[in-house]
Tab-separated table of C-alpha atoms in Angstrom:
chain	number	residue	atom	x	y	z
A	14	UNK	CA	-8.218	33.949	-44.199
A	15	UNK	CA	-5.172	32.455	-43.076
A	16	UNK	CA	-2.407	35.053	-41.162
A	17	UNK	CA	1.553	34.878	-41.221
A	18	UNK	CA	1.754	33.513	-37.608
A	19	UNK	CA	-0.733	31.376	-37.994
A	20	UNK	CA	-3.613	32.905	-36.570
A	21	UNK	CA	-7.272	32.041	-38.514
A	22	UNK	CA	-8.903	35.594	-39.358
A	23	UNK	CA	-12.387	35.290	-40.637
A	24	UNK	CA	-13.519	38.373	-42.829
A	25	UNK	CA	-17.374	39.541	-43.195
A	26	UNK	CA	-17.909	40.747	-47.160
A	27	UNK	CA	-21.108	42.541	-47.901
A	28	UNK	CA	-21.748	44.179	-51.262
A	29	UNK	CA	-24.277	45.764	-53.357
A	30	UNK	CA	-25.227	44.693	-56.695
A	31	UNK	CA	-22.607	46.974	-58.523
A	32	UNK	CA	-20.017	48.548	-56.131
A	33	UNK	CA	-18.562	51.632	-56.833
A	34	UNK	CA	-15.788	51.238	-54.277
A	35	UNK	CA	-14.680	49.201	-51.155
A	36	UNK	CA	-14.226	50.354	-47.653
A	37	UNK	CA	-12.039	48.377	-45.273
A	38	UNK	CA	-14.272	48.662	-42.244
A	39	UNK	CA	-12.027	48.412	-38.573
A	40	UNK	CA	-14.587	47.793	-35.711
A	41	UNK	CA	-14.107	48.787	-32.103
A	42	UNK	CA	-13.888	47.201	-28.859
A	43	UNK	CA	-11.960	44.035	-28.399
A	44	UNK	CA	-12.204	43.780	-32.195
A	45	UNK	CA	-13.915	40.314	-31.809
A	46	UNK	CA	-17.561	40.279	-34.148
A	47	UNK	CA	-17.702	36.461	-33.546
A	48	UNK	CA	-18.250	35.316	-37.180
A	49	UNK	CA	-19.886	31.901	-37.211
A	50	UNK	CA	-19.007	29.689	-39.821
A	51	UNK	CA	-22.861	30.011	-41.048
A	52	UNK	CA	-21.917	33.579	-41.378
A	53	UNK	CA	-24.055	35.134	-38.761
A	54	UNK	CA	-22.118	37.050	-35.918
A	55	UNK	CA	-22.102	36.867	-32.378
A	56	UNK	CA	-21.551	40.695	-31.458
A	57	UNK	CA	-23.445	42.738	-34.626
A	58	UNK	CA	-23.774	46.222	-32.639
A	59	UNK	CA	-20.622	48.081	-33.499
A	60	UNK	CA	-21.239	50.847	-35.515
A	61	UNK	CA	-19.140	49.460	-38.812
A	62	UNK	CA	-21.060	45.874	-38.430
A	63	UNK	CA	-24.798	47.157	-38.305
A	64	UNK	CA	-24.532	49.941	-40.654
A	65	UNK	CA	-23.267	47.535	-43.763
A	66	UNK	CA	-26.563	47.963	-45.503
A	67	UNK	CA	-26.231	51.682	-45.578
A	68	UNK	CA	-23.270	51.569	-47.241
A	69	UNK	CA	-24.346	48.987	-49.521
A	70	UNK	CA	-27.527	51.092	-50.536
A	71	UNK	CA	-24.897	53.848	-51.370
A	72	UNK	CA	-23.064	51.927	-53.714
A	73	UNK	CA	-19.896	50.907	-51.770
A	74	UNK	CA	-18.691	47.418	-51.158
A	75	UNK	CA	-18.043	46.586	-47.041
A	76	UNK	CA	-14.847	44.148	-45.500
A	77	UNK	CA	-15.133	43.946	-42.056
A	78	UNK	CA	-11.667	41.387	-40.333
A	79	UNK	CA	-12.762	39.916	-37.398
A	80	UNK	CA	-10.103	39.662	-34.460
A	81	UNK	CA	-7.145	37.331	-35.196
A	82	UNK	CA	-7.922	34.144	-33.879
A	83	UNK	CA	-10.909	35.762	-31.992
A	84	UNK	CA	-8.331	37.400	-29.984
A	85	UNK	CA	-9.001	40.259	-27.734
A	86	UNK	CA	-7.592	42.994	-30.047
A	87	UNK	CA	-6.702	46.054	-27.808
A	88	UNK	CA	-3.435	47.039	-27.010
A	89	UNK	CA	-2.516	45.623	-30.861
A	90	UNK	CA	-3.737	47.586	-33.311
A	91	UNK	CA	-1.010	49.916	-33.446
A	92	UNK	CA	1.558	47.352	-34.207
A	93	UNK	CA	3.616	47.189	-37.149
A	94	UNK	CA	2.441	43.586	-37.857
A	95	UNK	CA	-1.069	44.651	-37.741
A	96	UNK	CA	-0.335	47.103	-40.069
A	97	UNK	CA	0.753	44.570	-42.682
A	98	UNK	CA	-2.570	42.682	-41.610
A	99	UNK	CA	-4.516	45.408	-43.065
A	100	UNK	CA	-2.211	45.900	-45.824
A	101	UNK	CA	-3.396	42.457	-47.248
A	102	UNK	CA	-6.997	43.445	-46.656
A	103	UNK	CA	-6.477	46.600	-48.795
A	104	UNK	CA	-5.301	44.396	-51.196
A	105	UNK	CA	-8.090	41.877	-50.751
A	106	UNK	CA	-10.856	44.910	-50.877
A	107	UNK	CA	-8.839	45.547	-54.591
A	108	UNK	CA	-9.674	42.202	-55.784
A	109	UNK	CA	-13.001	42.756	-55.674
A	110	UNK	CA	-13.990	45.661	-57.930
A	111	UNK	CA	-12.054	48.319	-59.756
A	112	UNK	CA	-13.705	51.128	-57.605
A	113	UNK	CA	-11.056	53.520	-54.551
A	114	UNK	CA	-10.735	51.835	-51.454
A	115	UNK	CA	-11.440	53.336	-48.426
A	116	UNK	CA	-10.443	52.687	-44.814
A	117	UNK	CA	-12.815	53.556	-41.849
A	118	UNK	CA	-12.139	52.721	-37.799
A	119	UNK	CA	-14.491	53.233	-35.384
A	120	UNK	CA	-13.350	54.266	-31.503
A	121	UNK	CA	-10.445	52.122	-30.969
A	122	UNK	CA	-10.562	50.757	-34.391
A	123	UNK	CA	-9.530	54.135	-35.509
A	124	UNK	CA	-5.945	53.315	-34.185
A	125	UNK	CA	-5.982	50.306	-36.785
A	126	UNK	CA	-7.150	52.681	-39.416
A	127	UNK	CA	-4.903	55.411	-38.983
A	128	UNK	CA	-2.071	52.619	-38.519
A	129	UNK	CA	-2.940	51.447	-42.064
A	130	UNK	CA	-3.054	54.823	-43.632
A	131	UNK	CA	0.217	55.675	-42.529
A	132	UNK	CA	1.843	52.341	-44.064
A	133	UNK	CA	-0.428	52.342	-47.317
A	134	UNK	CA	1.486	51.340	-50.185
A	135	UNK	CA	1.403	54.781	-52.450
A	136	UNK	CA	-2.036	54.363	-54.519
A	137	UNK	CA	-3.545	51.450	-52.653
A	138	UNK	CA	-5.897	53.489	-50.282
A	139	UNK	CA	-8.299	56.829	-51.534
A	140	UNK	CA	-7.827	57.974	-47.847
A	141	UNK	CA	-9.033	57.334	-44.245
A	142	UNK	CA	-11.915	57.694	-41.989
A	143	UNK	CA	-11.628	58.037	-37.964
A	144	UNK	CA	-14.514	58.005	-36.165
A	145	UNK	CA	-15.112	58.896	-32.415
A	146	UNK	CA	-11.019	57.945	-32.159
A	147	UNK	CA	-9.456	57.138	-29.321
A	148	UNK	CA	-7.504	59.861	-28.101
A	149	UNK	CA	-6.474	59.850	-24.677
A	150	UNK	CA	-4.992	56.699	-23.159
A	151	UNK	CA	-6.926	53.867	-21.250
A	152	UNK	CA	-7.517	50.558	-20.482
A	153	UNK	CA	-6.179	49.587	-24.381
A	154	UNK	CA	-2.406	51.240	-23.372
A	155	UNK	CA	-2.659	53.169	-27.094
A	156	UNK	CA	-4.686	55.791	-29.094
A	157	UNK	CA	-4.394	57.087	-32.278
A	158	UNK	CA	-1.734	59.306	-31.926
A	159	UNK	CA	0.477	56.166	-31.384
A	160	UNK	CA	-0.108	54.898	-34.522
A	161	UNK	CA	1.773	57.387	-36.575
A	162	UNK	CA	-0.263	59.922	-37.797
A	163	UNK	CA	2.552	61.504	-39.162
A	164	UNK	CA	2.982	59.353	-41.424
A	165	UNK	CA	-0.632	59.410	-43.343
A	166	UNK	CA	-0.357	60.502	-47.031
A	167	UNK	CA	-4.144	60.221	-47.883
A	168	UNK	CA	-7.039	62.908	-47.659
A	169	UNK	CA	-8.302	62.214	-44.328
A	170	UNK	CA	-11.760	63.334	-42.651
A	171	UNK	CA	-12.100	63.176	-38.641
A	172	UNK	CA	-15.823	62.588	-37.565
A	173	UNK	CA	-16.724	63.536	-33.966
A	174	UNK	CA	-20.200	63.791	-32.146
A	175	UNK	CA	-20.325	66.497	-30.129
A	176	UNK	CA	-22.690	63.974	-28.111
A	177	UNK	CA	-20.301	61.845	-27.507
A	178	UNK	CA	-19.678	60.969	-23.678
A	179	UNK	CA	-16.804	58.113	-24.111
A	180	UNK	CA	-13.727	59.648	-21.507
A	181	UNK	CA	-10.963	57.779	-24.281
A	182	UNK	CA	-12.778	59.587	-27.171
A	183	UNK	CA	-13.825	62.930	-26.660
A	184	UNK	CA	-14.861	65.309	-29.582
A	185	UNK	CA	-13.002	67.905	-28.696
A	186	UNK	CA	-9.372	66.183	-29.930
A	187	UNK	CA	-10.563	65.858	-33.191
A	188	UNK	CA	-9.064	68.732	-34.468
A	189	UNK	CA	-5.454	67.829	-32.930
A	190	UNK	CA	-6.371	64.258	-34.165
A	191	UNK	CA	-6.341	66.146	-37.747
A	192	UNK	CA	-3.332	68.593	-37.008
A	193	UNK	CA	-1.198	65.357	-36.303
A	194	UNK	CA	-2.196	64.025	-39.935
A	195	UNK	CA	0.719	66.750	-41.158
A	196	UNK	CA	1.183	65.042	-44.657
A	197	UNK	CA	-2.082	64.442	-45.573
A	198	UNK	CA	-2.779	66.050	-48.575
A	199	UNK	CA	-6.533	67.393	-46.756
A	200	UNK	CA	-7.337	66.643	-43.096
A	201	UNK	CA	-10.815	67.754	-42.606
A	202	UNK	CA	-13.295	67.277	-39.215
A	203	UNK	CA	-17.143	66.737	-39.695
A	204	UNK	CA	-18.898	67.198	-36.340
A	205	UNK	CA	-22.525	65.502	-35.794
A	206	UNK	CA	-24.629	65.621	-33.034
A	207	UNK	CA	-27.256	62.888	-31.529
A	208	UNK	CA	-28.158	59.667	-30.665
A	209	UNK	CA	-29.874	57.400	-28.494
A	210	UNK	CA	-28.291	55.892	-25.223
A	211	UNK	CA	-29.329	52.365	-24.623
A	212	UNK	CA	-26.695	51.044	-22.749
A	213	UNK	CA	-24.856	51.976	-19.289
A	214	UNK	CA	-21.554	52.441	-21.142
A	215	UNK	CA	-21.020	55.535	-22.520
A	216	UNK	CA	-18.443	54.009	-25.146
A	217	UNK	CA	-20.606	51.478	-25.873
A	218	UNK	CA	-21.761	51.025	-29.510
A	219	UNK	CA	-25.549	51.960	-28.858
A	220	UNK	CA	-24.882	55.619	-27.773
A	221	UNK	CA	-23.705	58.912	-29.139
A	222	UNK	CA	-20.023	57.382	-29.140
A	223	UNK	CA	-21.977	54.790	-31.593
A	224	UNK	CA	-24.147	57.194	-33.747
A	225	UNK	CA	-26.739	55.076	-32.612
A	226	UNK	CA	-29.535	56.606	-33.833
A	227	UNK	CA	-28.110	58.743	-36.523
A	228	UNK	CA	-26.765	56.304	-38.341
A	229	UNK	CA	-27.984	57.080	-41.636
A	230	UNK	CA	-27.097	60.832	-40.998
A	231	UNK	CA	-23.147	59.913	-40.548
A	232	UNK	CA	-22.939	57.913	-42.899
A	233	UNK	CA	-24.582	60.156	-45.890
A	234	UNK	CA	-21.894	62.960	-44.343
A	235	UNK	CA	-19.166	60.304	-44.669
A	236	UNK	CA	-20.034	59.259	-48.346
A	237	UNK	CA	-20.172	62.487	-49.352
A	238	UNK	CA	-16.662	62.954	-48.290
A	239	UNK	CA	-15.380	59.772	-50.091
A	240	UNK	CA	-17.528	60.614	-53.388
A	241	UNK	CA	-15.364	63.949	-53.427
A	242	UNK	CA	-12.010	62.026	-53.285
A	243	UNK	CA	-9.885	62.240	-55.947
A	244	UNK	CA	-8.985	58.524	-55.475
């Protein structure tokens, strides 16, 4: 998929046989999934990436971007012009069924999420997802309350895990993550607990901050949430 300035940006579609909706999925991290041209992907552990068939077997439709020109994507998200990036995959996630579309970050995809919501086009997104958010400043120079919660318009749900050990994500801001969505129409929080740790990083994808583990436990909490939209 071809970007205003240029950049290449190679998107990862998975879908069930009939979809019932879309979600525009924001990975963490640098951003970069490393889609190969055969479409298999270099870096599959984020939460968004591995959990595609879960949301498939639920009846909603998965678009994962990959970083722009398999650029390092921190310190960006926030942007206005990445905004406008995901503006065009909202509308891209429209073109393929007739179902709400959704947007869900993970950790510091959540920044590109919540960036998105707050520049949806009215009607164009059934409302937001954050998930372990980043929400106190690190090596990335930007959390989610940079990227203008104020201005979200769409029901929004905040998932923490109370489990989670990630210093730039900590569960206990997801309330205040929720109190800065002030025109949302409903800001709810959904704490889980769990998960495995099999990695050294505690903000790694397979830990707590990564629901690895409970992954099929999160994800039933967070379609329920979307089935109850009015979107």
């Amino acid at each position: 998929m071809p970007r205003p300035n240029g950049a290449d940006q190679r998107i990862l579609l998975s879908m069930p046989a009939h979809a019932r909706g879309m979600i525009v999925m924001l990975p963490g991290g640098a951003g970069d999934i490393g889609i190969e041209h055969d479409k298999t992907l270099r870096h599959g552990d984020n939460f968004v990436v591995r959990t595609r068939a879960l949301w498939n077997a639920r009846g909603y439709g998965v678009l994962i971007p990959d970083a722009l020109g398999s650029d390092n994507m921190r310190g960006r998200r926030s942007s206005p012009g990445y905004a406008r990036v995901i503006t065009d995959l909202v509308a891209l996630a429209h073109r393929q069924g007739t179902g709400p579309v959704f947007l869900l970050g993970t950790s510091q995809g959540s920044i590109a999420a919540m960036n998105a919501a707050a520049h949806a086009a009215p009607g164009s997104v059934a409302g937001v997802v954050l998930t372990e958010s980043v929400s106190v400043m690190g090596g990335s120079h930007e959390t989610v309350f940079d990227a203008d919660p104020s201005g979200v318009r769409v029901p929004a749900l905040v998932v923490a895990n109370s489990d989670d050990a990630c210093k730039v994500a900590p569960p206990a801001n997801a309330a205040r993550i929720a109190g800065a969505m002030k025109q949302s129409p409903a800001a709810q929080v959904i704490v889980v607990s769990g998960g495995v740790t099999r990695s050294d990083n505690p903000c790694g994808s397979l830990t707590p901050h990564g629901y690895y583990g409970i992954e099929d436990k999160v994800v039933g909490a967070i379609v329920r949430w979307m089935d109850a939209q009015p979107g």
